[in-house]
PDB file of C-alpha atoms in Angstrom:
ATOM      1  CA  MET Q 751      91.846  68.837 129.221  1.00  0.00           C
ATOM      2  CA  ALA Q 752      89.200  70.882 131.060  1.00  0.00           C
ATOM      3  CA  GLY Q 753      88.415  67.978 133.374  1.00  0.00           C
ATOM      4  CA  LYS Q 754      91.960  68.113 134.765  1.00  0.00           C
ATOM      5  CA  LEU Q 755      91.800  71.825 135.598  1.00  0.00           C
ATOM      6  CA  ASP Q 756      90.707  73.102 138.994  1.00  0.00           C
ATOM      7  CA  PRO Q 757      88.235  76.008 138.711  1.00  0.00           C
ATOM      8  CA  SER Q 758      89.180  77.120 142.214  1.00  0.00           C
ATOM      9  CA  SER Q 759      92.913  77.422 141.461  1.00  0.00           C
ATOM     10  CA  PRO Q 760      93.547  79.942 138.694  1.00  0.00           C
ATOM     11  CA  PRO Q 761      97.142  80.374 137.496  1.00  0.00           C
ATOM     12  CA  GLU Q 762      99.123  83.384 138.624  1.00  0.00           C
ATOM     13  CA  ARG Q 763      97.940  86.660 137.055  1.00  0.00           C
ATOM     14  CA  VAL Q 764      94.721  85.044 135.805  1.00  0.00           C
ATOM     15  CA  ARG Q 765      91.564  86.328 137.479  1.00  0.00           C
ATOM     16  CA  ALA Q 766      89.233  83.767 138.987  1.00  0.00           C
ATOM     17  CA  GLU Q 767      86.180  84.789 136.949  1.00  0.00           C
ATOM     18  CA  LEU Q 768      88.033  84.435 133.640  1.00  0.00           C
ATOM     19  CA  TRP Q 769      89.572  81.145 134.711  1.00  0.00           C
ATOM     20  CA  SER Q 770      86.179  79.684 135.621  1.00  0.00           C
ATOM     21  CA  LEU Q 771      84.688  80.852 132.329  1.00  0.00           C
ATOM     22  CA  PHE Q 772      87.653  79.407 130.433  1.00  0.00           C
ATOM     23  CA  ILE Q 773      87.180  75.956 131.982  1.00  0.00           C
ATOM     24  CA  ALA Q 774      83.409  76.003 131.505  1.00  0.00           C
ATOM     25  CA  THR Q 775      83.838  77.012 127.859  1.00  0.00           C
ATOM     26  CA  LEU Q 776      86.417  74.302 127.194  1.00  0.00           C
ATOM     27  CA  LEU Q 777      83.907  71.719 128.395  1.00  0.00           C
ATOM     28  CA  ARG Q 778      81.279  73.104 126.019  1.00  0.00           C
ATOM     29  CA  VAL Q 779      83.618  73.366 123.028  1.00  0.00           C
ATOM     30  CA  ASP Q 780      83.661  69.586 122.684  1.00  0.00           C
ATOM     31  CA  LYS Q 781      81.776  68.497 119.566  1.00  0.00           C
ATOM     32  CA  ASP Q 782      79.563  66.192 121.605  1.00  0.00           C
ATOM     33  CA  ALA Q 783      78.594  68.869 124.130  1.00  0.00           C
ATOM     34  CA  ALA Q 784      74.849  69.268 124.482  1.00  0.00           C
ATOM     35  CA  SER Q 785      75.103  73.056 124.753  1.00  0.00           C
ATOM     36  CA  PRO Q 786      77.914  74.559 122.623  1.00  0.00           C
ATOM     37  CA  PRO Q 787      79.254  77.998 123.597  1.00  0.00           C
ATOM     38  CA  ARG Q 788      78.316  81.161 121.783  1.00  0.00           C
ATOM     39  CA  ARG Q 789      80.961  83.032 119.803  1.00  0.00           C
ATOM     40  CA  ARG Q 790      80.662  86.044 122.080  1.00  0.00           C
ATOM     41  CA  VAL Q 791      82.174  84.032 124.968  1.00  0.00           C
ATOM     42  CA  LEU Q 792      85.575  84.010 123.257  1.00  0.00           C
ATOM     43  CA  HIS Q 793      85.134  87.683 122.400  1.00  0.00           C
ATOM     44  CA  TRP Q 794      84.229  88.495 126.002  1.00  0.00           C
ATOM     45  CA  ILE Q 795      87.367  86.810 127.335  1.00  0.00           C
ATOM     46  CA  LEU Q 796      89.535  88.694 124.837  1.00  0.00           C
ATOM     47  CA  LEU Q 797      87.852  92.024 125.525  1.00  0.00           C
ATOM     48  CA  ASN Q 798      88.380  91.617 129.260  1.00  0.00           C
ATOM     49  CA  ALA Q 799      91.882  90.130 129.297  1.00  0.00           C
ATOM     50  CA  GLU Q 800      94.321  92.318 131.226  1.00  0.00           C
ATOM     51  CA  THR Q 801      97.498  90.228 131.428  1.00  0.00           C
ATOM     52  CA  LYS Q 802      99.704  88.174 129.149  1.00  0.00           C
ATOM     53  CA  GLU Q 803      98.779  85.091 131.137  1.00  0.00           C
ATOM     54  CA  GLU Q 804      95.097  85.675 130.441  1.00  0.00           C
ATOM     55  CA  LEU Q 805      95.861  85.974 126.736  1.00  0.00           C
ATOM     56  CA  ASP Q 806      97.858  82.734 126.864  1.00  0.00           C
ATOM     57  CA  MET Q 807      94.726  81.164 128.314  1.00  0.00           C
ATOM     58  CA  ALA Q 808      92.648  82.669 125.500  1.00  0.00           C
ATOM     59  CA  LEU Q 809      95.101  81.258 122.958  1.00  0.00           C
ATOM     60  CA  THR Q 810      94.561  77.766 124.347  1.00  0.00           C
ATOM     61  CA  LEU Q 811      90.818  78.270 124.075  1.00  0.00           C
ATOM     62  CA  THR Q 812      91.173  79.572 120.512  1.00  0.00           C
ATOM     63  CA  LEU Q 813      93.112  76.467 119.514  1.00  0.00           C
ATOM     64  CA  HIS Q 814      90.428  74.144 120.900  1.00  0.00           C
ATOM     65  CA  TRP Q 815      87.767  76.391 119.396  1.00  0.00           C
ATOM     66  CA  ARG Q 816      89.205  75.912 115.924  1.00  0.00           C
ATOM     67  CA  LYS Q 817      89.892  72.194 116.351  1.00  0.00           C
ATOM     68  CA  ASN Q 818      86.194  71.719 116.971  1.00  0.00           C
ATOM     69  CA  THR Q 819      85.268  73.924 113.977  1.00  0.00           C
ATOM     70  CA  PHE Q 820      83.671  76.764 115.897  1.00  0.00           C
ATOM     71  CA  PRO Q 821      83.716  79.971 113.842  1.00  0.00           C
ATOM     72  CA  ILE Q 822      86.514  82.517 113.853  1.00  0.00           C
ATOM     73  CA  THR Q 823      85.381  85.718 112.154  1.00  0.00           C
ATOM     74  CA  GLN Q 824      87.084  88.873 110.951  1.00  0.00           C
ATOM     75  CA  ALA Q 825      85.806  90.549 114.109  1.00  0.00           C
ATOM     76  CA  THR Q 826      87.389  87.837 116.279  1.00  0.00           C
ATOM     77  CA  THR Q 827      90.787  88.458 114.718  1.00  0.00           C
ATOM     78  CA  HIS Q 828      90.440  92.225 115.138  1.00  0.00           C
ATOM     79  CA  ILE Q 829      89.519  91.783 118.805  1.00  0.00           C
ATOM     80  CA  TRP Q 830      92.563  89.546 119.196  1.00  0.00           C
ATOM     81  CA  ALA Q 831      94.788  92.281 117.756  1.00  0.00           C
ATOM     82  CA  GLN Q 832      93.279  94.872 120.087  1.00  0.00           C
ATOM     83  CA  ALA Q 833      93.820  92.606 123.095  1.00  0.00           C
ATOM     84  CA  CYS Q 834      97.478  92.077 122.191  1.00  0.00           C
ATOM     85  CA  VAL Q 835      97.996  95.814 121.781  1.00  0.00           C
ATOM     86  CA  ARG Q 836      96.188  96.577 125.037  1.00  0.00           C
ATOM     87  CA  THR Q 837      98.301  94.097 127.017  1.00  0.00           C
ATOM     88  CA  ASN Q 838     101.504  94.954 125.160  1.00  0.00           C
ATOM     89  CA  TYR Q 839     101.859  91.346 124.009  1.00  0.00           C
ATOM     90  CA  PRO Q 840     102.305  91.382 120.210  1.00  0.00           C
ATOM     91  CA  ASP Q 841     104.157  88.068 120.027  1.00  0.00           C
ATOM     92  CA  ILE Q 842     101.033  85.977 120.489  1.00  0.00           C
ATOM     93  CA  PHE Q 843      99.232  87.638 117.570  1.00  0.00           C
ATOM     94  CA  VAL Q 844     102.265  87.155 115.325  1.00  0.00           C
ATOM     95  CA  THR Q 845     102.294  83.485 116.349  1.00  0.00           C
ATOM     96  CA  MET Q 846      98.678  83.047 115.293  1.00  0.00           C
ATOM     97  CA  LEU Q 847      99.135  84.816 111.971  1.00  0.00           C
ATOM     98  CA  MET Q 848     102.237  82.773 111.174  1.00  0.00           C
ATOM     99  CA  ASP Q 849     100.306  79.510 111.535  1.00  0.00           C
ATOM    100  CA  ARG Q 850      97.221  79.989 109.423  1.00  0.00           C
ATOM    101  CA  TRP Q 851      96.158  76.351 109.430  1.00  0.00           C
ATOM    102  CA  LYS Q 852      96.415  75.953 113.180  1.00  0.00           C
ATOM    103  CA  TYR Q 853      94.584  79.101 114.263  1.00  0.00           C
ATOM    104  CA  ARG Q 854      92.571  80.000 111.128  1.00  0.00           C
ATOM    105  CA  GLN Q 855      92.514  83.731 111.764  1.00  0.00           C
ATOM    106  CA  LEU Q 856      90.774  86.082 109.314  1.00  0.00           C
ATOM    107  CA  PRO Q 857      92.608  89.418 109.307  1.00  0.00           C
ATOM    108  CA  VAL Q 858      91.418  92.360 107.240  1.00  0.00           C
ATOM    109  CA  VAL Q 859      93.732  95.119 106.058  1.00  0.00           C
ATOM    110  CA  GLN Q 860      92.524  97.504 108.781  1.00  0.00           C
ATOM    111  CA  THR Q 861      93.560  94.984 111.433  1.00  0.00           C
ATOM    112  CA  ILE Q 862      96.976  94.421 109.882  1.00  0.00           C
ATOM    113  CA  ALA Q 863      97.674  98.137 109.399  1.00  0.00           C
ATOM    114  CA  TYR Q 864      96.663  98.843 112.999  1.00  0.00           C
ATOM    115  CA  PHE Q 865      98.899  96.073 114.296  1.00  0.00           C
ATOM    116  CA  ILE Q 866     101.891  97.002 112.121  1.00  0.00           C
ATOM    117  CA  ARG Q 867     101.807 100.578 113.415  1.00  0.00           C
ATOM    118  CA  PHE Q 868     101.764  99.239 116.957  1.00  0.00           C
ATOM    119  CA  LEU Q 869     104.802  97.066 116.220  1.00  0.00           C
ATOM    120  CA  GLY Q 870     106.581 100.141 114.889  1.00  0.00           C
ATOM    121  CA  GLY Q 871     105.989 102.011 118.124  1.00  0.00           C
ATOM    122  CA  GLU Q 872     107.122  99.040 120.198  1.00  0.00           C
ATOM    123  CA  ALA Q 873     110.291  98.625 118.142  1.00  0.00           C
ATOM    124  CA  ALA Q 874     111.076 102.335 118.430  1.00  0.00           C
ATOM    125  CA  SER Q 875     110.648 102.123 122.203  1.00  0.00           C
ATOM    126  CA  ALA Q 876     112.869  99.043 122.438  1.00  0.00           C
ATOM    127  CA  TYR Q 877     115.670 100.669 120.454  1.00  0.00           C
ATOM    128  CA  ALA Q 878     115.418 103.833 122.552  1.00  0.00           C
ATOM    129  CA  LYS Q 879     115.702 101.793 125.755  1.00  0.00           C
ATOM    130  CA  SER Q 880     118.688  99.870 124.385  1.00  0.00           C
ATOM    131  CA  THR Q 881     120.908 102.898 124.964  1.00  0.00           C
ATOM    132  CA  GLU Q 882     120.268 102.447 128.688  1.00  0.00           C
ATOM    133  CA  SER Q 883     119.498  98.736 129.045  1.00  0.00           C
ATOM    134  CA  GLY Q 884     122.001  97.256 126.621  1.00  0.00           C
ATOM    135  CA  ASP Q 885     121.893  94.648 123.891  1.00  0.00           C
ATOM    136  CA  ASP Q 886     118.771  92.798 125.049  1.00  0.00           C
ATOM    137  CA  MET Q 887     116.479  95.679 124.127  1.00  0.00           C
ATOM    138  CA  ALA Q 888     118.278  96.160 120.805  1.00  0.00           C
ATOM    139  CA  ILE Q 889     117.680  92.484 120.036  1.00  0.00           C
ATOM    140  CA  ARG Q 890     114.023  92.974 120.931  1.00  0.00           C
ATOM    141  CA  GLY Q 891     113.879  95.948 118.574  1.00  0.00           C
ATOM    142  CA  ASP Q 892     115.384  93.850 115.777  1.00  0.00           C
ATOM    143  CA  GLN Q 893     112.785  91.143 116.393  1.00  0.00           C
ATOM    144  CA  LEU Q 894     109.892  93.599 116.292  1.00  0.00           C
ATOM    145  CA  LEU Q 895     111.203  95.203 113.100  1.00  0.00           C
ATOM    146  CA  ASP Q 896     111.399  91.773 111.496  1.00  0.00           C
ATOM    147  CA  ASP Q 897     107.891  90.987 112.776  1.00  0.00           C
ATOM    148  CA  ILE Q 898     106.568  94.045 110.941  1.00  0.00           C
ATOM    149  CA  PHE Q 899     107.764  92.593 107.659  1.00  0.00           C
ATOM    150  CA  ARG Q 900     106.697  89.058 108.536  1.00  0.00           C
ATOM    151  CA  VAL Q 901     103.153  90.226 109.172  1.00  0.00           C
ATOM    152  CA  PHE Q 902     103.116  92.326 106.003  1.00  0.00           C
ATOM    153  CA  ALA Q 903     104.410  89.401 103.937  1.00  0.00           C
ATOM    154  CA  LEU Q 904     101.573  87.198 105.195  1.00  0.00           C
ATOM    155  CA  LEU Q 905      98.830  89.344 103.653  1.00  0.00           C
ATOM    156  CA  PRO Q 906      98.585  87.397 100.350  1.00  0.00           C
ATOM    157  CA  TYR Q 907      98.149  84.139 102.286  1.00  0.00           C
ATOM    158  CA  TYR Q 908      95.010  85.637 103.813  1.00  0.00           C
ATOM    159  CA  ASP Q 909      93.799  87.015 100.473  1.00  0.00           C
ATOM    160  CA  VAL Q 910      94.368  90.572 101.688  1.00  0.00           C
ATOM    161  CA  ALA Q 911      95.766  93.047  99.169  1.00  0.00           C
ATOM    162  CA  GLN Q 912      99.112  94.693  99.837  1.00  0.00           C
ATOM    163  CA  GLY Q 913      97.675  98.035  98.811  1.00  0.00           C
ATOM    164  CA  ALA Q 914      98.073 101.631  99.924  1.00  0.00           C
ATOM    165  CA  SER Q 915      96.808 101.077 103.482  1.00  0.00           C
ATOM    166  CA  ALA Q 916      99.153  98.169 104.121  1.00  0.00           C
ATOM    167  CA  TYR Q 917     102.189  99.792 102.511  1.00  0.00           C
ATOM    168  CA  GLY Q 918     101.391 103.061 104.248  1.00  0.00           C
ATOM    169  CA  ALA Q 919     101.377 101.368 107.649  1.00  0.00           C
ATOM    170  CA  LEU Q 920     104.616  99.551 106.797  1.00  0.00           C
ATOM    171  CA  VAL Q 921     106.404 102.769 105.853  1.00  0.00           C
ATOM    172  CA  GLU Q 922     105.010 104.687 108.835  1.00  0.00           C
ATOM    173  CA  ALA Q 923     106.192 101.965 111.211  1.00  0.00           C
ATOM    174  CA  CYS Q 924     109.701 101.970 109.742  1.00  0.00           C
ATOM    175  CA  CYS Q 925     109.920 105.758 109.878  1.00  0.00           C
ATOM    176  CA  GLU Q 926     109.018 105.733 113.555  1.00  0.00           C
ATOM    177  CA  ILE Q 927     112.025 103.513 114.290  1.00  0.00           C
ATOM    178  CA  ASN Q 928     115.148 105.647 114.471  1.00  0.00           C
ATOM    179  CA  THR Q 929     117.723 103.187 113.115  1.00  0.00           C
ATOM    180  CA  GLU Q 930     119.608 102.995 109.839  1.00  0.00           C
ATOM    181  CA  GLU Q 931     118.194  99.558 109.051  1.00  0.00           C
ATOM    182  CA  ALA Q 932     114.611 100.713 109.583  1.00  0.00           C
ATOM    183  CA  TRP Q 933     115.228 103.749 107.379  1.00  0.00           C
ATOM    184  CA  ARG Q 934     116.729 101.559 104.659  1.00  0.00           C
ATOM    185  CA  ARG Q 935     113.653  99.336 104.755  1.00  0.00           C
ATOM    186  CA  ALA Q 936     111.344 102.352 104.662  1.00  0.00           C
ATOM    187  CA  LEU Q 937     113.040 103.557 101.486  1.00  0.00           C
ATOM    188  CA  VAL Q 938     112.961 100.136  99.829  1.00  0.00           C
ATOM    189  CA  ALA Q 939     109.285  99.599 100.678  1.00  0.00           C
ATOM    190  CA  SER Q 940     108.237 103.074  99.565  1.00  0.00           C
ATOM    191  CA  GLU Q 941     110.105 102.909  96.257  1.00  0.00           C
ATOM    192  CA  GLU Q 942     108.298  99.658  95.440  1.00  0.00           C
ATOM    193  CA  VAL Q 943     104.982 101.499  95.380  1.00  0.00           C
ATOM    194  CA  LEU Q 944     105.898 105.055  94.424  1.00  0.00           C
ATOM    195  CA  SER Q 945     106.631 103.797  90.919  1.00  0.00           C
ATOM    196  CA  CYS Q 946     103.030 102.561  90.590  1.00  0.00           C
ATOM    197  CA  ASP Q 947     100.319 104.670  89.004  1.00  0.00           C
ATOM    198  CA  PRO Q 948      98.716 105.711  91.236  1.00  0.00           C
ATOM    199  CA  PRO Q 949     101.317 105.255  93.985  1.00  0.00           C
ATOM    200  CA  GLN Q 950     100.108 102.674  96.518  1.00  0.00           C
ATOM    201  CA  ILE Q 951     100.878 104.711  99.604  1.00  0.00           C
ATOM    202  CA  THR Q 952      99.072 107.020 102.014  1.00  0.00           C
ATOM    203  CA  LEU Q 953      99.509 110.703 102.782  1.00  0.00           C
ATOM    204  CA  GLU Q 954     100.551 109.826 106.332  1.00  0.00           C
ATOM    205  CA  ALA Q 955     103.352 107.622 105.043  1.00  0.00           C
ATOM    206  CA  LEU Q 956     104.611 110.347 102.702  1.00  0.00           C
ATOM    207  CA  LYS Q 957     104.575 112.816 105.585  1.00  0.00           C
ATOM    208  CA  ALA Q 958     106.539 110.354 107.719  1.00  0.00           C
ATOM    209  CA  LEU Q 959     109.113 109.973 104.927  1.00  0.00           C
ATOM    210  CA  GLU Q 960     109.332 113.737 104.532  1.00  0.00           C
ATOM    211  CA  ASN Q 961     109.793 114.344 108.256  1.00  0.00           C
ATOM    212  CA  ARG Q 962     112.432 111.646 108.647  1.00  0.00           C
ATOM    213  CA  SER Q 963     114.295 112.929 105.574  1.00  0.00           C
ATOM    214  CA  ARG Q 964     114.403 116.455 106.983  1.00  0.00           C
ATOM    215  CA  GLU Q 965     115.616 115.153 110.344  1.00  0.00           C
ATOM    216  CA  ARG Q 966     118.447 113.440 108.490  1.00  0.00           C
ATOM    217  CA  GLY Q 967     119.295 116.587 106.545  1.00  0.00           C
ATOM    218  CA  GLU Q 968     118.223 115.042 103.230  1.00  0.00           C
ATOM    219  CA  THR Q 969     116.352 118.069 101.923  1.00  0.00           C
ATOM    220  CA  GLU Q 970     116.048 116.966  98.305  1.00  0.00           C
ATOM    221  CA  MET Q 971     114.372 113.715  99.312  1.00  0.00           C
ATOM    222  CA  ALA Q 972     112.083 115.542 101.729  1.00  0.00           C
ATOM    223  CA  ASP Q 973     110.990 117.957  99.002  1.00  0.00           C
ATOM    224  CA  ARG Q 974     110.218 115.032  96.708  1.00  0.00           C
ATOM    225  CA  TYR Q 975     107.916 113.421  99.278  1.00  0.00           C
ATOM    226  CA  GLN Q 976     106.271 116.760  99.990  1.00  0.00           C
ATOM    227  CA  SER Q 977     105.580 117.219  96.285  1.00  0.00           C
ATOM    228  CA  LEU Q 978     104.142 113.716  95.913  1.00  0.00           C
ATOM    229  CA  ALA Q 979     101.740 114.420  98.772  1.00  0.00           C
ATOM    230  CA  THR Q 980      99.998 117.045  96.637  1.00  0.00           C
ATOM    231  CA  ARG Q 981      98.757 114.420  94.175  1.00  0.00           C
ATOM    232  CA  ALA Q 982      94.987 114.068  94.200  1.00  0.00           C
ATOM    233  CA  ASP Q 983      95.147 110.274  93.814  1.00  0.00           C
ATOM    234  CA  ILE Q 984      97.028 109.720  97.081  1.00  0.00           C
ATOM    235  CA  LYS Q 985      94.584 109.459  99.952  1.00  0.00           C
ATOM    236  CA  PRO Q 986      94.936 109.662 103.731  1.00  0.00           C
ATOM    237  CA  THR Q 987      94.313 106.661 105.936  1.00  0.00           C
ATOM    238  CA  ARG Q 988      90.693 106.432 106.999  1.00  0.00           C
ATOM    239  CA  LYS Q 989      90.448 107.485 110.627  1.00  0.00           C
ATOM    240  CA  SER Q 990      87.281 105.585 111.500  1.00  0.00           C
ATOM    241  CA  GLU Q 991      87.616 102.380 113.503  1.00  0.00           C
ATOM    242  CA  ALA Q 992      86.912  99.151 111.636  1.00  0.00           C
ATOM    243  CA  THR Q 993      83.325  98.046 112.186  1.00  0.00           C
ATOM    244  CA  PHE Q 994      81.816  94.599 111.807  1.00  0.00           C
ATOM    245  CA  ASP Q 995      78.299  93.298 111.269  1.00  0.00           C
ATOM    246  CA  LYS Q 996      76.448  90.813 113.472  1.00  0.00           C
ATOM    247  CA  LYS Q 997      78.093  87.905 111.676  1.00  0.00           C
ATOM    248  CA  GLY Q 998      81.551  89.301 112.381  1.00  0.00           C
ATOM    249  CA  ASN Q 999      82.273  90.453 108.827  1.00  0.00           C
ATOM    250  CA  LEU Q1000      83.876  93.800 108.054  1.00  0.00           C
ATOM    251  CA  VAL Q1001      81.463  96.567 107.105  1.00  0.00           C
ATOM    252  CA  PRO Q1002      82.987  98.325 104.055  1.00  0.00           C
ATOM    253  CA  ASP Q1003      83.860 101.995 104.401  1.00  0.00           C
ATOM    254  CA  LYS Q1004      81.423 104.414 102.822  1.00  0.00           C
ATOM    255  CA  GLU Q1005      82.910 106.797 100.319  1.00  0.00           C
TER     256      GLU Q1005
END
């Protein structure tokens, strides 16, 4: 593939330096290449991508990277999520997560929670714009809301627990979206875990439920969430950014 690409003719909205690096890396990804690329090359492209077209290019590289058994680490997947958030292009990350065997991503719960909250904000924005722009933005909002639950449902396939952090992000995202369907889903998701002992939810999610309930005039429900938030066994989301070691593995949080 790389041999058919012209290094001097980058596609529209792809910078020349990234295009040249992309082609050079494709040539070195081949199993028979004398000098294989280092993992940081893929990371560098993702960290510097500024457009959707540059991320599409990185997706092509990622596919070839995996086909030739170069490593994808937990850090790689987190950097992918950050790049998609930065360029406002969540669809490509959802695509990778939905096809585990093709892309072999390694998400950790911090990555998923971060991405789910982003999807919630994007869905809320799409629904808000639909009042001015019409049905297309409402359809986009519906898609993003569904993507939130698709991503959440994938966690067991990646051996990631659907615990308090994941459920908390799910509920927070739904509460940010001001639609009846999102609110219904927030209630269903929260009730699944509030019956556990201890409840598998975060303080931020309970606060989001309380605030949305009060906005809707549902005082009794709001008081219930406020009371639950006083429990000592319900913790806030950790605010520190996920960190990874030199091998790309998540460094566990210190208590």
